[in-house]
Short mmCIF file of C-alpha atoms in Angstrom, two decimals:
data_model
loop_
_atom_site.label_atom_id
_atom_site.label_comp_id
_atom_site.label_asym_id
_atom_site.label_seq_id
_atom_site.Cartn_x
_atom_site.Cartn_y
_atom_site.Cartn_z
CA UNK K 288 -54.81 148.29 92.07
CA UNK K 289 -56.71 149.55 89.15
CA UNK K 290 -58.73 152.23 90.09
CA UNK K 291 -62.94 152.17 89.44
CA UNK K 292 -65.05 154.39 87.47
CA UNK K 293 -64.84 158.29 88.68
CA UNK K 294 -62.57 157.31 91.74
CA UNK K 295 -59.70 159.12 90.05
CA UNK K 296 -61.98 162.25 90.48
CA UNK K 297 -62.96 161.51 93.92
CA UNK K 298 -59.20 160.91 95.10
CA UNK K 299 -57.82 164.44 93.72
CA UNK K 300 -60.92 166.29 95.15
CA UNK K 301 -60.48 164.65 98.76
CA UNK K 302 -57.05 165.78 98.56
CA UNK K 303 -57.56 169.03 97.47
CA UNK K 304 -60.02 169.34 99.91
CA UNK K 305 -57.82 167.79 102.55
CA UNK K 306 -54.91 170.42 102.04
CA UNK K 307 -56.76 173.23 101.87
CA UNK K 308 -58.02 172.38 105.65
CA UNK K 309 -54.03 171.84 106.42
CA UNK K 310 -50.94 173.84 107.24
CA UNK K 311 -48.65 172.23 104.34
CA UNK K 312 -46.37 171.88 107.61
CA UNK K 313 -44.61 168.64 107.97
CA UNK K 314 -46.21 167.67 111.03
CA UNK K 315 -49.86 168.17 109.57
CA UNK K 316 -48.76 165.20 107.27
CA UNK K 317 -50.36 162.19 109.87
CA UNK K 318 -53.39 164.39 110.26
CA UNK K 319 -54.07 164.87 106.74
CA UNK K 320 -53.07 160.89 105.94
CA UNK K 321 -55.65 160.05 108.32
CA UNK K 322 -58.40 162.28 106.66
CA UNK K 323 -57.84 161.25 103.41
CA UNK K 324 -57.71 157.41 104.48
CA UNK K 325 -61.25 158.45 106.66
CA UNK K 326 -62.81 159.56 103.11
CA UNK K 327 -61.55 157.13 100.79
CA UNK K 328 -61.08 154.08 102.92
CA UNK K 329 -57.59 153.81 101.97
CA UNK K 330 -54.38 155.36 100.75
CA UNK K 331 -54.34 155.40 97.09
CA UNK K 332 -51.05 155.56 95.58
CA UNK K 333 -52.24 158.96 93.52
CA UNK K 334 -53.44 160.33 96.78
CA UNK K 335 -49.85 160.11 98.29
CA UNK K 336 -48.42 161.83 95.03
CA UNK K 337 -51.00 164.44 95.08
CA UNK K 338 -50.14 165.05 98.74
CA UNK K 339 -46.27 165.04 98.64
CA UNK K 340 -47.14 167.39 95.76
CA UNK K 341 -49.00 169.93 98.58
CA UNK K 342 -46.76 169.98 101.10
CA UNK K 343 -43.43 169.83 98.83
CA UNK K 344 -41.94 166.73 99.95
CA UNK K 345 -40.99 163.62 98.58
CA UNK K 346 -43.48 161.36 97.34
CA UNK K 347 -41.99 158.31 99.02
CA UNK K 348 -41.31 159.61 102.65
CA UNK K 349 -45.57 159.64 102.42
CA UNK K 350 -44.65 155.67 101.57
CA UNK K 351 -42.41 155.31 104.48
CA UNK K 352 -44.98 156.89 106.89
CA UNK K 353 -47.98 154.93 105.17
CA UNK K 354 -46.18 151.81 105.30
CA UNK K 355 -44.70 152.35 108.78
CA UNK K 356 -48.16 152.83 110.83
CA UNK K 357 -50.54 149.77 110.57
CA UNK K 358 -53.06 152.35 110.73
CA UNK K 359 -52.99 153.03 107.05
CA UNK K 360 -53.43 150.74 104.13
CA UNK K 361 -52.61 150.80 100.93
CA UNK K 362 -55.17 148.85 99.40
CA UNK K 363 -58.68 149.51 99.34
CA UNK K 364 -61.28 147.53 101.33
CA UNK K 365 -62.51 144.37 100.36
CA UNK K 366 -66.41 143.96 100.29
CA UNK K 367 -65.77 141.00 102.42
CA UNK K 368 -63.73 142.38 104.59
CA UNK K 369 -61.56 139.66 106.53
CA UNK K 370 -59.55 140.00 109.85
CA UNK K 371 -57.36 137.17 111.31
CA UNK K 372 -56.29 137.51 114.86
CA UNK K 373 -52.53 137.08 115.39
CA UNK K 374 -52.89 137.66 119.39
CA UNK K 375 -51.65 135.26 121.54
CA UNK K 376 -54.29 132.94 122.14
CA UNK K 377 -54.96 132.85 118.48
CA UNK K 378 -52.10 132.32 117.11
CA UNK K 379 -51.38 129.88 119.59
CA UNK K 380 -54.33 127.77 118.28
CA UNK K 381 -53.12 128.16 114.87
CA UNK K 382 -54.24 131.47 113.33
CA UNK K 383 -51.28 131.61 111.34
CA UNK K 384 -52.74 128.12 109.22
CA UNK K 385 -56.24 129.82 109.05
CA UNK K 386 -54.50 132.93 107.72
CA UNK K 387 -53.03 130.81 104.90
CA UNK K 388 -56.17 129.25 104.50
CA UNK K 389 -57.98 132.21 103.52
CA UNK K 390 -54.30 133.26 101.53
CA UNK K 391 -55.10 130.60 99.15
CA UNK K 392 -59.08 130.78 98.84
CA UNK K 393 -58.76 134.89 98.30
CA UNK K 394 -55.81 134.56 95.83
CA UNK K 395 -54.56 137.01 97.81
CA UNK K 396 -51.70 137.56 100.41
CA UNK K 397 -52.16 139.30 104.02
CA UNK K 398 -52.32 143.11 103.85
CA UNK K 399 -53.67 142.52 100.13
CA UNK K 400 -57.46 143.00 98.91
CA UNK K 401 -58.64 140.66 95.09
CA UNK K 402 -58.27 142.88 92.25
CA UNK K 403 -62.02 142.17 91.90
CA UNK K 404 -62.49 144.26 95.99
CA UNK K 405 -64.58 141.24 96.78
CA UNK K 406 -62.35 139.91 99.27
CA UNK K 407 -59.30 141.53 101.73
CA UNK K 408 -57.64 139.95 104.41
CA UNK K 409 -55.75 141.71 107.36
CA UNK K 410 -54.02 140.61 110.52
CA UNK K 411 -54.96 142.64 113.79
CA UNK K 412 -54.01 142.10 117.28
CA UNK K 413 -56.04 140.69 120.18
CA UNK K 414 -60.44 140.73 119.15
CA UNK K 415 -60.68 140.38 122.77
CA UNK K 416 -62.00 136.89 122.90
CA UNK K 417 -59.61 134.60 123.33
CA UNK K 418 -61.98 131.64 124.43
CA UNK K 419 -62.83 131.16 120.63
CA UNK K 420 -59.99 131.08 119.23
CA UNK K 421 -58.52 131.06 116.70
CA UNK K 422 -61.09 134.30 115.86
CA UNK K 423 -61.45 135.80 112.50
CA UNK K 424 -63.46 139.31 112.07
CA UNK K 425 -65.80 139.91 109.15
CA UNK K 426 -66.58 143.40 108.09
CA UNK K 427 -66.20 144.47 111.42
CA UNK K 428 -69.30 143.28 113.02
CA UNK K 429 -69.70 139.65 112.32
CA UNK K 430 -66.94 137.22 114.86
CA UNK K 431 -66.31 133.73 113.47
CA UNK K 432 -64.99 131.55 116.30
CA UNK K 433 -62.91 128.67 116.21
CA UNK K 434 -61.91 128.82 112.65
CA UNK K 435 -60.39 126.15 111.46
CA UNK K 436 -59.47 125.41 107.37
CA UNK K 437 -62.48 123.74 106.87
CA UNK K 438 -64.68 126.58 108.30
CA UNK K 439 -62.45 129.09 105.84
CA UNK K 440 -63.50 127.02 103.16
CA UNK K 441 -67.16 127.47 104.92
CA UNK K 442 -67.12 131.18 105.66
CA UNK K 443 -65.91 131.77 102.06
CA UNK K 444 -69.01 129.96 100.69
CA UNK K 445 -71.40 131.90 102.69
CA UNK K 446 -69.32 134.98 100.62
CA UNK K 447 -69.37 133.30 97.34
CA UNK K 448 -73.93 133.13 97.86
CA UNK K 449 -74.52 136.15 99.93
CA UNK K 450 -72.66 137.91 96.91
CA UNK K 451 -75.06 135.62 94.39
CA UNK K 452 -78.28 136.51 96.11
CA UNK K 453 -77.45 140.07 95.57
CA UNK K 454 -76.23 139.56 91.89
CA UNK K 455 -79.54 137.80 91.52
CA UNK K 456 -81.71 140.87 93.16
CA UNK K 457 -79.63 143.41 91.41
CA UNK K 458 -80.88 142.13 88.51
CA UNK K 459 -84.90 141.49 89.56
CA UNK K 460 -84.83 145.09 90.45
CA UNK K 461 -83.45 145.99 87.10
CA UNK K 462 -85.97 144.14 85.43
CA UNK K 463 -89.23 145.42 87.55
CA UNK K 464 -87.74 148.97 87.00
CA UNK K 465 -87.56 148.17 83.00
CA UNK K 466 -91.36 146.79 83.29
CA UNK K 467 -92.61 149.82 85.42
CA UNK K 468 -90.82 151.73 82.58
CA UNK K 469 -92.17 149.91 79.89
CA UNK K 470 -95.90 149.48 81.42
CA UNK K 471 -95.06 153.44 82.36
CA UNK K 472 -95.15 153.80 78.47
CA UNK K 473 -97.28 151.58 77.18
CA UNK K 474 -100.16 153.55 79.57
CA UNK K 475 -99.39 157.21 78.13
CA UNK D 1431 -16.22 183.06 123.04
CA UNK D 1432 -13.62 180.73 121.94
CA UNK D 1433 -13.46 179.38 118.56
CA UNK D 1434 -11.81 175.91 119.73
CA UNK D 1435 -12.32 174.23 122.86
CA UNK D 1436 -9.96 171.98 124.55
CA UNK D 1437 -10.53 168.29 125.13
CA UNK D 1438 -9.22 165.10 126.34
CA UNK D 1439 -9.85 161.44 123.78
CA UNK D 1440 -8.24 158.44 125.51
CA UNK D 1441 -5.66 160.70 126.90
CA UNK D 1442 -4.89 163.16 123.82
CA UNK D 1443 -5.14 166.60 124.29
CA UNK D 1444 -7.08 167.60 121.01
CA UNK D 1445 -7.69 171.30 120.78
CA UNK D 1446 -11.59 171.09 118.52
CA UNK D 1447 -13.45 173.72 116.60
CA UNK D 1448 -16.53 174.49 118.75
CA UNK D 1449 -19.54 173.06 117.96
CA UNK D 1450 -17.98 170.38 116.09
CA UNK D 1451 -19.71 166.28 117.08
CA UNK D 1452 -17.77 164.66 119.42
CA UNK D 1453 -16.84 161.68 116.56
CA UNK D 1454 -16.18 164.10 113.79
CA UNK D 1455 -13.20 165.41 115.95
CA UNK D 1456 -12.35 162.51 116.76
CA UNK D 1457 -11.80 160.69 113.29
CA UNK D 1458 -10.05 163.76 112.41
CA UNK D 1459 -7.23 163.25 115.02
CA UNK D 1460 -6.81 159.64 113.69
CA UNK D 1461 -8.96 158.20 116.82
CA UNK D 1462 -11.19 155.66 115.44
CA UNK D 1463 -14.93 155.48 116.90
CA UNK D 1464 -17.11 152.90 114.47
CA UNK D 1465 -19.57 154.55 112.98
CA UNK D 1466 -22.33 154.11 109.85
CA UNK D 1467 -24.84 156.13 110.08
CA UNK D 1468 -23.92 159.51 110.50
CA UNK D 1469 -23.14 162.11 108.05
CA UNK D 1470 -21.06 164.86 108.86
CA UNK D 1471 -23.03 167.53 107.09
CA UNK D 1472 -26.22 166.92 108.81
CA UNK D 1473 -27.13 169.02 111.03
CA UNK D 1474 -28.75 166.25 113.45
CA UNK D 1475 -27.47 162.79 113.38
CA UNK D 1476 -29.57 159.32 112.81
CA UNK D 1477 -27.85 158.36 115.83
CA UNK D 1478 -29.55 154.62 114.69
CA UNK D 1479 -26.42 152.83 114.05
CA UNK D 1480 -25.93 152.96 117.72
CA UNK D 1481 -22.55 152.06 117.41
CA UNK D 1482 -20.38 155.16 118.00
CA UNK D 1483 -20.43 155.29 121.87
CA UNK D 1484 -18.36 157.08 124.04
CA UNK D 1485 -17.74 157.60 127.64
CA UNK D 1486 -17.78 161.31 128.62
CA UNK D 1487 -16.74 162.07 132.32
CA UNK D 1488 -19.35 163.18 134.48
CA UNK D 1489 -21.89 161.96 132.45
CA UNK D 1490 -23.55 158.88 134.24
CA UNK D 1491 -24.47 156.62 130.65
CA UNK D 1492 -22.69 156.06 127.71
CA UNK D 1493 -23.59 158.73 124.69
CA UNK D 1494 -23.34 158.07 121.04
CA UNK D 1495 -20.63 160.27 119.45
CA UNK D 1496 -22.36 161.72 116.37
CA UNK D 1497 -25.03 163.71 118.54
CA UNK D 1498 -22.65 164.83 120.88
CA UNK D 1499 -21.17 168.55 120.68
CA UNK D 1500 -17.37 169.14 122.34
CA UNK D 1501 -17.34 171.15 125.20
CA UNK D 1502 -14.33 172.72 127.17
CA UNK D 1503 -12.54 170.25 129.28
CA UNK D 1504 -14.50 167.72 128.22
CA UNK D 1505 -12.52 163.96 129.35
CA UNK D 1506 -13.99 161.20 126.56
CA UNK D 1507 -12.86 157.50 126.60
CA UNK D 1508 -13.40 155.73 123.14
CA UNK D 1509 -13.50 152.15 125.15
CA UNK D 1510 -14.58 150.63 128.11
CA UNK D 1511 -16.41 147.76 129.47
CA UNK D 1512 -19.56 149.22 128.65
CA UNK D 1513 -18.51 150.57 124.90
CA UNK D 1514 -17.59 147.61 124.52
CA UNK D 1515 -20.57 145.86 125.50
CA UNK D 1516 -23.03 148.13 123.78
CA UNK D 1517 -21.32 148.52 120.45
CA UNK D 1518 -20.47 144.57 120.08
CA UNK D 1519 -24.60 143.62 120.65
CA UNK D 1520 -25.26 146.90 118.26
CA UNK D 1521 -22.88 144.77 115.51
CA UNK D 1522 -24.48 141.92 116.46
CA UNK D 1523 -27.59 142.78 116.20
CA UNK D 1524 -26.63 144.24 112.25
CA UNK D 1525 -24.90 141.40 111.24
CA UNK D 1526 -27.57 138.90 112.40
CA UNK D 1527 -29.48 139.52 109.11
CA UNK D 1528 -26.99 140.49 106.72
CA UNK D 1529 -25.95 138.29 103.69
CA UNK D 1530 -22.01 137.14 104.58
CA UNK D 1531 -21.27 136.26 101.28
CA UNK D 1532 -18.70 138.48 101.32
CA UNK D 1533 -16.54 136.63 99.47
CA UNK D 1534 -19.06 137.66 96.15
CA UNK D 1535 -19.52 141.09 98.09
CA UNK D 1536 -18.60 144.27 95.40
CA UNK D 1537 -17.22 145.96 98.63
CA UNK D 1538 -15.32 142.84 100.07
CA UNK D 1539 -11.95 144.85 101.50
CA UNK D 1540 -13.66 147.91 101.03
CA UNK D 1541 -16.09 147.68 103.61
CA UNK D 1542 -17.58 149.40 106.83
CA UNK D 1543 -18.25 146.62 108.45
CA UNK D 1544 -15.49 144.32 107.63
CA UNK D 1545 -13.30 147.46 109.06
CA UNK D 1546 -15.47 147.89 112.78
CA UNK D 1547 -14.73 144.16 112.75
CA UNK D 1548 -11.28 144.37 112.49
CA UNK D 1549 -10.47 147.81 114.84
CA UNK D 1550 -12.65 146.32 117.30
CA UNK D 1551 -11.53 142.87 117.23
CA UNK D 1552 -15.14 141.26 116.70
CA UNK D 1553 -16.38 138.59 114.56
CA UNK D 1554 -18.55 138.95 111.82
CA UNK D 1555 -20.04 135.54 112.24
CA UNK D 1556 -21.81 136.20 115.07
CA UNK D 1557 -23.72 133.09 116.71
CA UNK D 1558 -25.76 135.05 119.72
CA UNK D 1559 -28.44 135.86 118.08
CA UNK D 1560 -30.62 133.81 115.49
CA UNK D 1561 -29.27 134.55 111.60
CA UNK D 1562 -32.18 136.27 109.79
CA UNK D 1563 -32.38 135.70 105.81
CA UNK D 1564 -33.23 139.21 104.12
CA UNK D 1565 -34.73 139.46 100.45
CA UNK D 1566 -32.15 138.86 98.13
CA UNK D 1567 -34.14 139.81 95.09
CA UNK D 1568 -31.49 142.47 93.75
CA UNK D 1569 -32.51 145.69 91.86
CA UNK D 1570 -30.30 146.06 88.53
CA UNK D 1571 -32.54 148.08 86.77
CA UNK D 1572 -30.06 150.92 86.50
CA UNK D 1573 -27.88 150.96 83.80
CA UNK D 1574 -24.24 151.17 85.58
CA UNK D 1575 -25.08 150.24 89.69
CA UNK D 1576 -27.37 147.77 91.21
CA UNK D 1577 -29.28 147.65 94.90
CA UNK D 1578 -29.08 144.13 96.86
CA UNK D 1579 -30.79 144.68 99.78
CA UNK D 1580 -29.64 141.65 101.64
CA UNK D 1581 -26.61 143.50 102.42
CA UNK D 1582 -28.12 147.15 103.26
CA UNK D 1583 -27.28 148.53 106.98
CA UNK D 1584 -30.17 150.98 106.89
CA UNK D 1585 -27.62 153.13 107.88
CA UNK D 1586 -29.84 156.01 105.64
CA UNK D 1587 -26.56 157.16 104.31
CA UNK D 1588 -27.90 157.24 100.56
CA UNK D 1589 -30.86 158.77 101.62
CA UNK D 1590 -29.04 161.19 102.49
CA UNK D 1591 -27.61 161.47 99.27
CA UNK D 1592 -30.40 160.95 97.19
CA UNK D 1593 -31.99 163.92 98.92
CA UNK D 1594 -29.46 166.66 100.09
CA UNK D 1595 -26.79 166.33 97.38
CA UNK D 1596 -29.28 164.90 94.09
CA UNK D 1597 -31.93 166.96 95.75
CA UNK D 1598 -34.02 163.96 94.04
CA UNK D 1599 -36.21 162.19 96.22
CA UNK D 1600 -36.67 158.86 95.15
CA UNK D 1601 -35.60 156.63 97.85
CA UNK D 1602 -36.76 156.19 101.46
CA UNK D 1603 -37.34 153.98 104.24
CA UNK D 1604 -40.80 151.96 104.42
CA UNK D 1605 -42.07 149.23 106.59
CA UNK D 1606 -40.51 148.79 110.07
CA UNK D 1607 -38.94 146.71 112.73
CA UNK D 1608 -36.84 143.78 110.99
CA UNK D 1609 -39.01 144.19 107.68
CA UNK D 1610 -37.89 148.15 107.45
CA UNK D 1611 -35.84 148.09 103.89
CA UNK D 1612 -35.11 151.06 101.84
CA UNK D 1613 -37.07 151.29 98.51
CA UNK D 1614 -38.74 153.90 96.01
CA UNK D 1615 -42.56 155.18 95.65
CA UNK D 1616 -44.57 152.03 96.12
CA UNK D 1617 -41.63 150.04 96.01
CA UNK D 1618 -41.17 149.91 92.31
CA UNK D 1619 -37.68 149.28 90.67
CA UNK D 1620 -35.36 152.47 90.28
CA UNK D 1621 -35.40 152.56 86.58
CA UNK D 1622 -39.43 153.13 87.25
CA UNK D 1623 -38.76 155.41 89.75
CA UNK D 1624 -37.87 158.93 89.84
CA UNK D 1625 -34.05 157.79 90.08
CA UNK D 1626 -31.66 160.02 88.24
CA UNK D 1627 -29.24 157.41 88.27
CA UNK D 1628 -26.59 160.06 89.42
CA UNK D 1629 -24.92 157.23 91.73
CA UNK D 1630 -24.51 159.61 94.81
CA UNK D 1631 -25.91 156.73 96.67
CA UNK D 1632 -23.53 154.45 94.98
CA UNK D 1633 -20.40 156.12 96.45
CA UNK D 1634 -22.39 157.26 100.44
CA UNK D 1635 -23.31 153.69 100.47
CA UNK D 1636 -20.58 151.98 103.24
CA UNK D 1637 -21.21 148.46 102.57
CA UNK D 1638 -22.01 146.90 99.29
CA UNK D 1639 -25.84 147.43 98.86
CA UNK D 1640 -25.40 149.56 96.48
CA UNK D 1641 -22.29 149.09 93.72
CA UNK D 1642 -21.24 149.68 90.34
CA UNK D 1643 -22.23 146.58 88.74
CA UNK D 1644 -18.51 146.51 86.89
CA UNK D 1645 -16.99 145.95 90.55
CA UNK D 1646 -19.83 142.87 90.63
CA UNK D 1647 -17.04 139.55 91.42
CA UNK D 1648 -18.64 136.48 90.18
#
């Protein structure tokens, strides 16, 4: 995952920051994992260097640990962030299809987020509404029920103009604040 | 205290340095207890091969060799019912998604498993348990040995290489359950890695996951 403008900067400070708040012991490792995946959303793979580094271990046990938890990703969150439910009920009633569904809309595979960060797509356990399923959980907040294919192709529509609308005022505001400026100068 | 302590294996009086693992003493006096994931210079075993039980009398379950330390007048039986039991679902279970080709196998004759198989009289075609296909996308990025997964044990024995005797670094376990595979830094090949290419893992490795590429049949 190619990293974005100034995040390189942001990692090494948040794990600076991080180990200077830890014991460099072994069994702060989880602790500090977790803060630096609280800051940054994820575990970059400089992070994990930069943190083996610190505590003076090697870089891929941080992997192992990282890769062992579901707790910690590797990839960064999507802006559309997508959760299929594998719990029984769900996958039951066919999450696994709706999971490939969205694998081949996203370009993407489970566990993966679009080199873009538009779009990431996860598999969790029980949502805890098993009446509607099979569920899928957007951004945390918003609970699709009964998703079949044709409401992936659906929910990834809604994505494709909710991310238009704010391309399209993005750019209105950009304008007015050019005009403003521009009116701004033309009064002095 | 003593130095030695005296013990009973399957009915040998075996006088052991104290302190010594139960299976250590045990190979050493020619009395065979399968075993692939322990290491004789670590201090604390794996103990996740789960294969070198014993019974020890007075002790009410069975106990895995590697972790266990020789006491004085301690009475061990290398087989029983219950060894028995335990070790054959433990091969079992290791066999049920390993790659049999052994035929094309670098370590064909040579091998850990193939041996187990043959001191304990079991099969290595098992047919209890459903046969699981592992990645067979091999790593031959270094220059003289290769990595092919499909046949690793995760016994961790070239771990244990790559970390106490290369004092490298560059390999570990990720993932977990049936996925768990060893594999560098992000899981990149070992000629990107960090990999000396000293081969220590090469030669700790008891099955043919890793090998020299020249011992590569067909």
């Amino acid at each position: 995952m190619q990293l974005l403008e100034g995040e390189r900067e942001l990692i090494l400070s948040t794990v600076e920051e991080v180990l200077q708040n830890s014991s460099r012991n072994r069994e702060d490792l989880i602790p500090s994992l977790q803060r630096v995946q609280s800051k940054l959303g994820y575990l970059p793979a400089l992070a994990m260097e930069k943190l083996a580094e610190g505590l003076d271990i090697p870089a891929v046990d941080i992997y192992g640990i990282a890769t062992f938890y579901n707790q910690f990703r590797l990839n960064p969150p999507g802006k559309y962030q997508v959760k299929v439910c594998m719990g029984t009920a769900c996958y039951m009633k066919g999450g696994e299809i709706t999971l490939e569904s969205f694998e081949r809309r996203m370009e993407i595979e489970e566990g993966e987020t679009s080199p873009d960060r538009l779009y990431s797509l996860e598999r969790v356990a029980c949502v805890g509404c098993c009446t509607l399923a099979p569920v899928v959980v957007v951004n945390d907040d918003h609970i699709e029920g009964y998703v079949t294919p044709t409401r992936v192709d659906g929910i990834m529509l809604e994505f494709e103009e909710a991310d238009q609308k704010e391309e399209e005022t993005e750019k209105e505001t950009e304008e007015e604040t050019k005009k403003t400026a521009a009116e701004g100068g033309k009064n002095k | 205290m003593n130095d030695y302590v005296n013990i009973t294996i399957d009915d040998r009086k075996i006088k052991a340095r104290a302190g010594e693992k139960l299976l250590w003493v045990a190979l050493d006096n020619d009395i065979y207890i399968p075993h692939l994931c322990a290491v004789r210079e670590k201090e604390r075993s794996n103990a996740s091969c789960r294969l070198c039980f014993v019974e020890i009398e007075g002790m009410a379950r069975p106990v895995t060799s590697c972790t266990q330390v020789v006491r004085e007048e301690m009475v061990v039986r290398t087989r029983s019912t219950r060894i028995d039991r335990l070790v054959k679902t433990a091969f079992e279970l290791l066999l049920s998604d390993h790659n049999l080709s052994c035929r094309e196998c670098p370590a064909n004759g040579n091998c850990e498993l193939q041996k187990i198989a043959k001191e304990r009289g079991l099969k290595l075609r098992q047919k209890r348990f459903k046969a699981i296909e592992r990645d067979h996308t091999v790593d031959d990025s270094p220059d003289e040995f290769a990595f092919d997964p499909s046949r690793c044990v995760l016994c961790g024995r070239c771990i244990w290489a790559d970390r106490e005797e290369a004092g490298v670094g560059a390999i570990g376990f990720a993932n977990r359950g049936i996925n768990s595979v060893i594999t560098t830094f992000e899981g990149v090949s070992l000629a990107e890695s960090i990999c000396t290419q000293c081969k220590l893992c090469v030669e700790a490795c008891p099955v043919g996951a890793f090998y020299y590429k020249k011992d590569k049949k067909a």
